[in-house]
Amino acid sequence: GNEHLLHGSRGWGWRHYAVGEKISRSSCFPIRSRYALVLWVLVSKRAVPQRAISEQVEMINMQEKVSVVVTTKNEEKNIANCLKSIKLQSWSNVEIIVVDNASSDDSCEMMKSRFPNIKLIENKENLGFPKGNNIGVAEAKGEYICILNPDTVVAEDTFAKVITRFETISSEVGIIGCKLIDGTGNFLPESKRGVPTPWVAFTKIFGLYKLFPNSSWFNQYYAQHLNEDQSGEVDILVGAFMVVKRSLYLEIGGFDENCFMYSDDIDLSYIVKKLGKQNYYFADTTVIHYKGESTVRDGLYMKRFREAMQFFYKKHFKKQYAGKPTKKYLRIMEQIQQTESIPYHEIEMALLG
């Protein structure tokens, strides 16, 4: 009865384990066998091409290429499961950086006790998701950064597959995201999205994307030119799981700290796209995202949501949709939020996924 949904079909590479179960060394990737292989290559009397040796060494060093940054607040149970899943990666020494935004629960004490090898940064106040991630990335050493939500669980092969794909496709790739599912195994369509212009958001809110899923006029919001099992270029990826080269992240300045939360991933994806990079949805690995289970939809939440919505439109579409149309659009959106005919969570999904 204490089992947690941290696994799926074998094809996803999940491992069954119970909450609180200790991680044994044998459950991790067999590092010793890999070192033994390289040692054999080095001492063998055979003539081994230098390229073969470097490839084996690269296989070992690959585990040091990824820095995972998790920004959290009051997510003690979720962050424990998230960190455990990272520890079970086929790359056993992935750098893990957790930025805690002044949690009032026992998150930090738990992490110090159960995960002493992670880098824990304790902020004295809630600095928000964008700034928290930027602080974490500033401490990272990996060639690749993975921005990860605390309410996620990654498959054992996630980083190995994503980085391998990153390095085998176009050098113009900016951000890679993957297939997200909820706690019951249902696909989360916000795993891939289009730019939420006023028209695209309109098609989502009023369900036009469902009526005309094959029309490029109406199917942009959820990037329906790809189905959930197809990998390919998309405009927007979700901040629950993003992999990007650290050099690119630093080049664009990371997340915009003027946005406290809720549209930061859209903003980052859009900036990368405007640089001429391609954002890529990768369907061959799966991450569980227990989306919104810990979110309290109170007055402060509503206020920050509206601010995020206004921030994105003013930043990127002020010239394109200048003046009254944009203001009128925002007023309509706020009015729709207050109606009973279209539930608030539909509006949230429409603009921010």
Tab-separated table of C-alpha atoms in Angstrom, residues 44-320:
chain	number	residue	atom	x	y	z
A	44	SER	CA	45.829	-5.208	-23.711
A	45	LYS	CA	48.730	-6.212	-25.943
A	46	ARG	CA	46.506	-5.699	-28.952
A	47	ALA	CA	46.938	-2.590	-31.021
A	48	VAL	CA	43.875	-0.553	-30.163
A	49	PRO	CA	43.124	2.603	-32.158
A	50	GLN	CA	43.323	5.801	-30.106
A	51	ARG	CA	39.772	6.606	-31.211
A	52	ALA	CA	38.453	3.427	-29.586
A	53	ILE	CA	40.149	4.319	-26.303
A	54	SER	CA	38.822	7.879	-26.375
A	55	GLU	CA	35.318	6.612	-27.059
A	56	GLN	CA	35.426	4.402	-23.968
A	57	VAL	CA	36.786	7.224	-21.830
A	58	GLU	CA	34.110	9.511	-23.245
A	59	MET	CA	31.478	6.965	-22.210
A	60	ILE	CA	32.707	7.248	-18.627
A	61	ASN	CA	33.066	11.017	-18.636
A	62	MET	CA	29.613	11.419	-20.142
A	63	GLN	CA	28.134	10.980	-16.671
A	64	GLU	CA	29.696	14.323	-15.718
A	65	LYS	CA	28.064	16.230	-18.559
A	66	VAL	CA	24.706	16.921	-16.901
A	67	SER	CA	23.863	19.263	-14.039
A	68	VAL	CA	20.290	18.915	-12.816
A	69	VAL	CA	18.850	22.062	-11.215
A	70	VAL	CA	15.697	21.726	-9.124
A	71	THR	CA	14.056	24.786	-7.574
A	72	THR	CA	11.647	23.892	-4.793
A	73	LYS	CA	9.503	25.242	-1.988
A	74	ASN	CA	7.614	23.096	0.539
A	75	GLU	CA	7.842	19.950	-1.594
A	76	GLU	CA	9.330	17.525	0.916
A	77	LYS	CA	7.603	14.374	-0.345
A	78	ASN	CA	7.874	15.230	-4.039
A	79	ILE	CA	11.506	16.318	-3.926
A	80	ALA	CA	12.472	13.073	-2.168
A	81	ASN	CA	10.978	10.984	-4.968
A	82	CYS	CA	12.458	13.276	-7.611
A	83	LEU	CA	15.970	13.024	-6.200
A	84	LYS	CA	15.709	9.275	-5.787
A	85	SER	CA	14.813	8.902	-9.454
A	86	ILE	CA	17.816	11.038	-10.451
A	87	LYS	CA	20.091	8.895	-8.306
A	88	LEU	CA	18.857	5.834	-10.206
A	89	GLN	CA	19.940	7.255	-13.558
A	90	SER	CA	22.161	5.118	-15.762
A	91	TRP	CA	24.647	7.953	-15.258
A	92	SER	CA	25.160	7.580	-11.539
A	93	ASN	CA	27.160	10.760	-10.861
A	94	VAL	CA	24.948	13.395	-12.419
A	95	GLU	CA	25.495	16.690	-10.607
A	96	ILE	CA	22.396	17.601	-8.594
A	97	ILE	CA	21.765	21.150	-7.413
A	98	VAL	CA	18.660	21.938	-5.368
A	99	VAL	CA	17.662	25.543	-4.728
A	100	ASP	CA	15.230	25.807	-1.831
A	101	ASN	CA	13.106	28.946	-1.788
A	102	ALA	CA	12.680	29.279	1.994
A	103	SER	CA	10.610	26.155	2.607
A	104	SER	CA	8.706	26.087	5.887
A	105	ASP	CA	8.449	22.285	5.929
A	106	ASP	CA	11.295	19.833	6.615
A	107	SER	CA	12.536	19.702	3.011
A	108	CYS	CA	16.055	20.919	3.735
A	109	GLU	CA	16.548	18.708	6.772
A	110	MET	CA	15.324	15.707	4.803
A	111	MET	CA	17.675	16.409	1.905
A	112	LYS	CA	20.678	16.897	4.204
A	113	SER	CA	19.916	13.579	5.845
A	114	ARG	CA	18.939	11.422	2.865
A	115	PHE	CA	20.870	13.095	0.035
A	116	PRO	CA	24.061	14.469	1.587
A	117	ASN	CA	25.954	14.519	-1.714
A	118	ILE	CA	23.723	16.977	-3.516
A	119	LYS	CA	24.491	20.688	-3.584
A	120	LEU	CA	21.760	22.378	-1.546
A	121	ILE	CA	21.314	26.146	-1.756
A	122	GLU	CA	18.990	27.543	0.915
A	123	ASN	CA	17.495	30.921	0.084
A	124	LYS	CA	16.243	32.960	3.017
A	125	GLU	CA	13.191	34.094	1.043
A	126	ASN	CA	11.113	32.891	-1.874
A	127	LEU	CA	12.944	34.298	-4.889
A	128	GLY	CA	10.711	32.648	-7.454
A	129	PHE	CA	11.268	29.912	-10.025
A	130	PRO	CA	13.322	31.916	-12.579
A	131	LYS	CA	15.783	33.415	-10.092
A	132	GLY	CA	16.048	30.149	-8.187
A	133	ASN	CA	17.050	28.326	-11.365
A	134	ASN	CA	19.513	31.038	-12.352
A	135	ILE	CA	21.174	30.747	-8.945
A	136	GLY	CA	21.441	27.000	-9.403
A	137	VAL	CA	22.849	27.199	-12.924
A	138	ALA	CA	25.488	29.673	-11.731
A	139	GLU	CA	26.839	26.885	-9.508
A	140	ALA	CA	26.619	24.160	-12.169
A	141	LYS	CA	29.619	22.531	-13.821
A	142	GLY	CA	27.951	20.325	-16.448
A	143	GLU	CA	28.039	20.960	-20.165
A	144	TYR	CA	24.277	20.436	-20.168
A	145	ILE	CA	21.726	21.856	-17.760
A	146	CYS	CA	18.494	20.057	-16.948
A	147	ILE	CA	15.822	22.278	-15.429
A	148	LEU	CA	13.585	19.927	-13.470
A	149	ASN	CA	10.483	20.430	-11.348
A	150	PRO	CA	10.466	18.928	-7.848
A	151	ASP	CA	7.169	17.136	-8.571
A	152	THR	CA	8.681	14.992	-11.329
A	153	VAL	CA	10.145	11.497	-11.567
A	154	VAL	CA	12.565	10.704	-14.382
A	155	ALA	CA	13.059	7.315	-16.017
A	156	GLU	CA	16.390	5.556	-15.527
A	157	ASP	CA	17.427	6.168	-19.129
A	158	THR	CA	16.155	9.733	-19.512
A	159	PHE	CA	19.436	11.662	-19.413
A	160	ALA	CA	21.371	9.064	-21.398
A	161	LYS	CA	18.796	9.146	-24.190
A	162	VAL	CA	18.297	12.906	-24.230
A	163	ILE	CA	22.002	13.786	-24.278
A	164	THR	CA	22.715	11.155	-26.919
A	165	ARG	CA	19.971	12.631	-29.101
A	166	PHE	CA	21.215	16.155	-28.404
A	167	GLU	CA	24.651	15.258	-29.690
A	168	THR	CA	23.494	13.408	-32.794
A	169	ILE	CA	21.044	15.922	-34.256
A	170	SER	CA	21.501	19.450	-35.586
A	171	SER	CA	23.922	21.790	-33.821
A	172	GLU	CA	21.160	24.355	-34.072
A	173	VAL	CA	19.120	22.670	-31.345
A	174	GLY	CA	18.395	25.012	-28.445
A	175	ILE	CA	16.288	23.193	-25.860
A	176	ILE	CA	15.161	19.573	-25.696
A	177	GLY	CA	12.066	18.493	-23.797
A	178	CYS	CA	10.477	15.059	-23.533
A	179	LYS	CA	7.163	13.292	-23.135
A	180	LEU	CA	5.482	14.111	-19.809
A	181	ILE	CA	2.752	12.024	-18.223
A	182	ASP	CA	0.690	12.655	-15.111
A	183	GLY	CA	0.482	10.454	-12.042
A	184	THR	CA	-2.064	8.172	-13.692
A	185	GLY	CA	-0.040	7.682	-16.864
A	186	ASN	CA	-1.928	10.089	-19.108
A	187	PHE	CA	0.050	12.114	-21.630
A	188	LEU	CA	0.358	15.807	-20.780
A	189	PRO	CA	-0.168	17.727	-24.036
A	190	GLU	CA	1.734	20.773	-22.784
A	191	SER	CA	4.895	18.705	-23.309
A	192	LYS	CA	4.984	20.416	-26.721
A	193	ARG	CA	3.360	23.691	-27.654
A	194	GLY	CA	3.306	26.570	-30.073
A	195	VAL	CA	3.834	30.244	-29.317
A	196	PRO	CA	0.672	31.420	-27.476
A	197	THR	CA	-0.207	34.434	-29.588
A	198	PRO	CA	-3.681	35.850	-28.928
A	199	TRP	CA	-5.060	33.796	-31.825
A	200	VAL	CA	-3.389	30.566	-30.712
A	201	ALA	CA	-4.616	31.054	-27.136
A	202	PHE	CA	-8.116	31.736	-28.509
A	203	THR	CA	-8.119	28.416	-30.400
A	204	LYS	CA	-7.197	26.621	-27.197
A	205	ILE	CA	-9.714	28.319	-24.917
A	206	PHE	CA	-12.653	27.673	-27.213
A	207	GLY	CA	-11.610	24.160	-28.178
A	208	LEU	CA	-11.033	24.859	-31.864
A	209	TYR	CA	-7.884	22.762	-31.774
A	210	LYS	CA	-10.072	19.734	-31.005
A	211	LEU	CA	-12.409	20.410	-33.913
A	212	PHE	CA	-9.654	20.940	-36.471
A	213	PRO	CA	-6.617	18.981	-35.241
A	214	ASN	CA	-5.107	18.686	-38.718
A	215	SER	CA	-5.373	22.355	-39.615
A	216	SER	CA	-2.316	24.510	-39.092
A	217	TRP	CA	-4.658	27.404	-38.375
A	218	PHE	CA	-6.068	25.724	-35.291
A	219	ASN	CA	-3.594	23.061	-34.082
A	220	GLN	CA	-0.642	25.232	-33.099
A	221	TYR	CA	-1.206	25.458	-29.355
A	222	TYR	CA	-0.332	21.830	-28.636
A	223	ALA	CA	1.981	21.497	-31.659
A	224	GLN	CA	-0.339	18.891	-33.148
A	225	HIS	CA	1.773	18.578	-36.273
A	226	LEU	CA	3.453	15.955	-34.054
A	227	ASN	CA	1.611	13.295	-32.105
A	228	GLU	CA	2.782	12.400	-28.612
A	229	ASP	CA	5.020	9.602	-29.939
A	230	GLN	CA	6.711	11.662	-32.665
A	231	SER	CA	9.918	13.565	-32.048
A	232	GLY	CA	10.503	16.835	-33.843
A	233	GLU	CA	10.836	20.609	-33.767
A	234	VAL	CA	8.365	22.637	-31.701
A	235	ASP	CA	8.212	26.229	-30.504
A	236	ILE	CA	7.633	25.925	-26.767
A	237	LEU	CA	8.716	23.366	-24.163
A	238	VAL	CA	7.568	23.051	-20.581
A	239	GLY	CA	9.791	24.082	-17.672
A	240	ALA	CA	9.073	20.898	-15.735
A	241	PHE	CA	11.801	19.246	-17.831
A	242	MET	CA	14.162	21.171	-20.091
A	243	VAL	CA	17.680	20.284	-21.224
A	244	VAL	CA	19.850	23.024	-22.662
A	245	LYS	CA	23.571	23.614	-23.070
A	246	ARG	CA	24.897	25.654	-20.170
A	247	SER	CA	26.737	27.960	-22.598
A	248	LEU	CA	23.462	28.837	-24.359
A	249	TYR	CA	21.603	29.302	-21.078
A	250	LEU	CA	24.241	31.747	-19.887
A	251	GLU	CA	24.394	33.478	-23.282
A	252	ILE	CA	20.716	34.416	-23.148
A	253	GLY	CA	20.847	35.251	-19.448
A	254	GLY	CA	18.774	32.311	-18.263
A	255	PHE	CA	15.207	32.792	-17.108
A	256	ASP	CA	13.921	36.363	-17.000
A	257	GLU	CA	13.770	37.195	-13.298
A	258	ASN	CA	11.193	39.902	-13.930
A	259	CYS	CA	8.691	37.084	-14.264
A	260	PHE	CA	8.201	35.504	-10.843
A	261	MET	CA	6.694	32.299	-12.280
A	262	TYR	CA	4.135	30.753	-14.665
A	263	SER	CA	5.331	32.069	-18.047
A	264	ASP	CA	9.083	31.743	-17.614
A	265	ASP	CA	9.373	28.546	-19.647
A	266	ILE	CA	7.392	30.045	-22.524
A	267	ASP	CA	9.599	33.124	-22.424
A	268	LEU	CA	12.844	31.114	-22.397
A	269	SER	CA	11.692	28.862	-25.230
A	270	TYR	CA	10.622	31.849	-27.304
A	271	ILE	CA	13.930	33.675	-26.771
A	272	VAL	CA	15.861	30.601	-27.889
A	273	LYS	CA	13.616	30.308	-30.944
A	274	LYS	CA	14.180	33.970	-31.851
A	275	LEU	CA	17.935	33.325	-31.783
A	276	GLY	CA	17.415	30.927	-34.666
A	277	LYS	CA	17.754	27.779	-32.547
A	278	GLN	CA	15.374	24.834	-32.806
A	279	ASN	CA	13.491	23.588	-29.766
A	280	TYR	CA	13.021	19.850	-29.933
A	281	TYR	CA	10.382	17.519	-28.491
A	282	PHE	CA	11.878	14.080	-27.796
A	283	ALA	CA	9.272	11.333	-27.468
A	284	ASP	CA	11.559	8.382	-26.716
A	285	THR	CA	11.755	8.865	-22.955
A	286	THR	CA	9.122	9.713	-20.374
A	287	VAL	CA	8.997	11.826	-17.203
A	288	ILE	CA	6.159	11.724	-14.685
A	289	HIS	CA	4.925	15.185	-13.709
A	290	TYR	CA	2.532	15.385	-10.793
A	291	LYS	CA	1.399	18.724	-12.143
A	292	GLY	CA	-0.220	21.221	-9.823
A	293	GLU	CA	-0.943	18.786	-7.001
A	294	SER	CA	0.732	21.052	-4.463
A	295	THR	CA	-0.341	24.376	-5.961
A	296	VAL	CA	-2.710	26.447	-3.838
A	297	ARG	CA	-4.967	28.468	-6.129
A	298	ASP	CA	-5.522	31.396	-3.818
A	299	GLY	CA	-5.635	35.141	-4.422
A	300	LEU	CA	-1.850	35.392	-4.621
A	301	TYR	CA	-1.766	32.625	-7.216
A	302	MET	CA	-4.364	34.436	-9.346
A	303	LYS	CA	-2.453	37.696	-9.056
A	304	ARG	CA	0.847	36.146	-10.128
A	305	PHE	CA	-0.835	34.307	-12.975
A	306	ARG	CA	-2.282	37.530	-14.388
A	307	GLU	CA	1.075	39.264	-13.972
A	308	ALA	CA	2.816	36.429	-15.831
A	309	MET	CA	0.302	36.579	-18.653
A	310	GLN	CA	0.712	40.338	-19.002
A	311	PHE	CA	4.497	40.065	-18.744
A	312	PHE	CA	4.817	37.707	-21.694
A	313	TYR	CA	2.505	39.661	-24.000
A	314	LYS	CA	4.007	43.020	-23.163
A	315	LYS	CA	7.546	41.716	-23.596
A	316	HIS	CA	7.103	39.934	-26.909
A	317	PHE	CA	3.915	41.162	-28.571
A	318	LYS	CA	3.720	44.820	-27.564
A	319	LYS	CA	4.638	46.037	-31.061
A	320	GLN	CA	2.839	43.316	-32.974
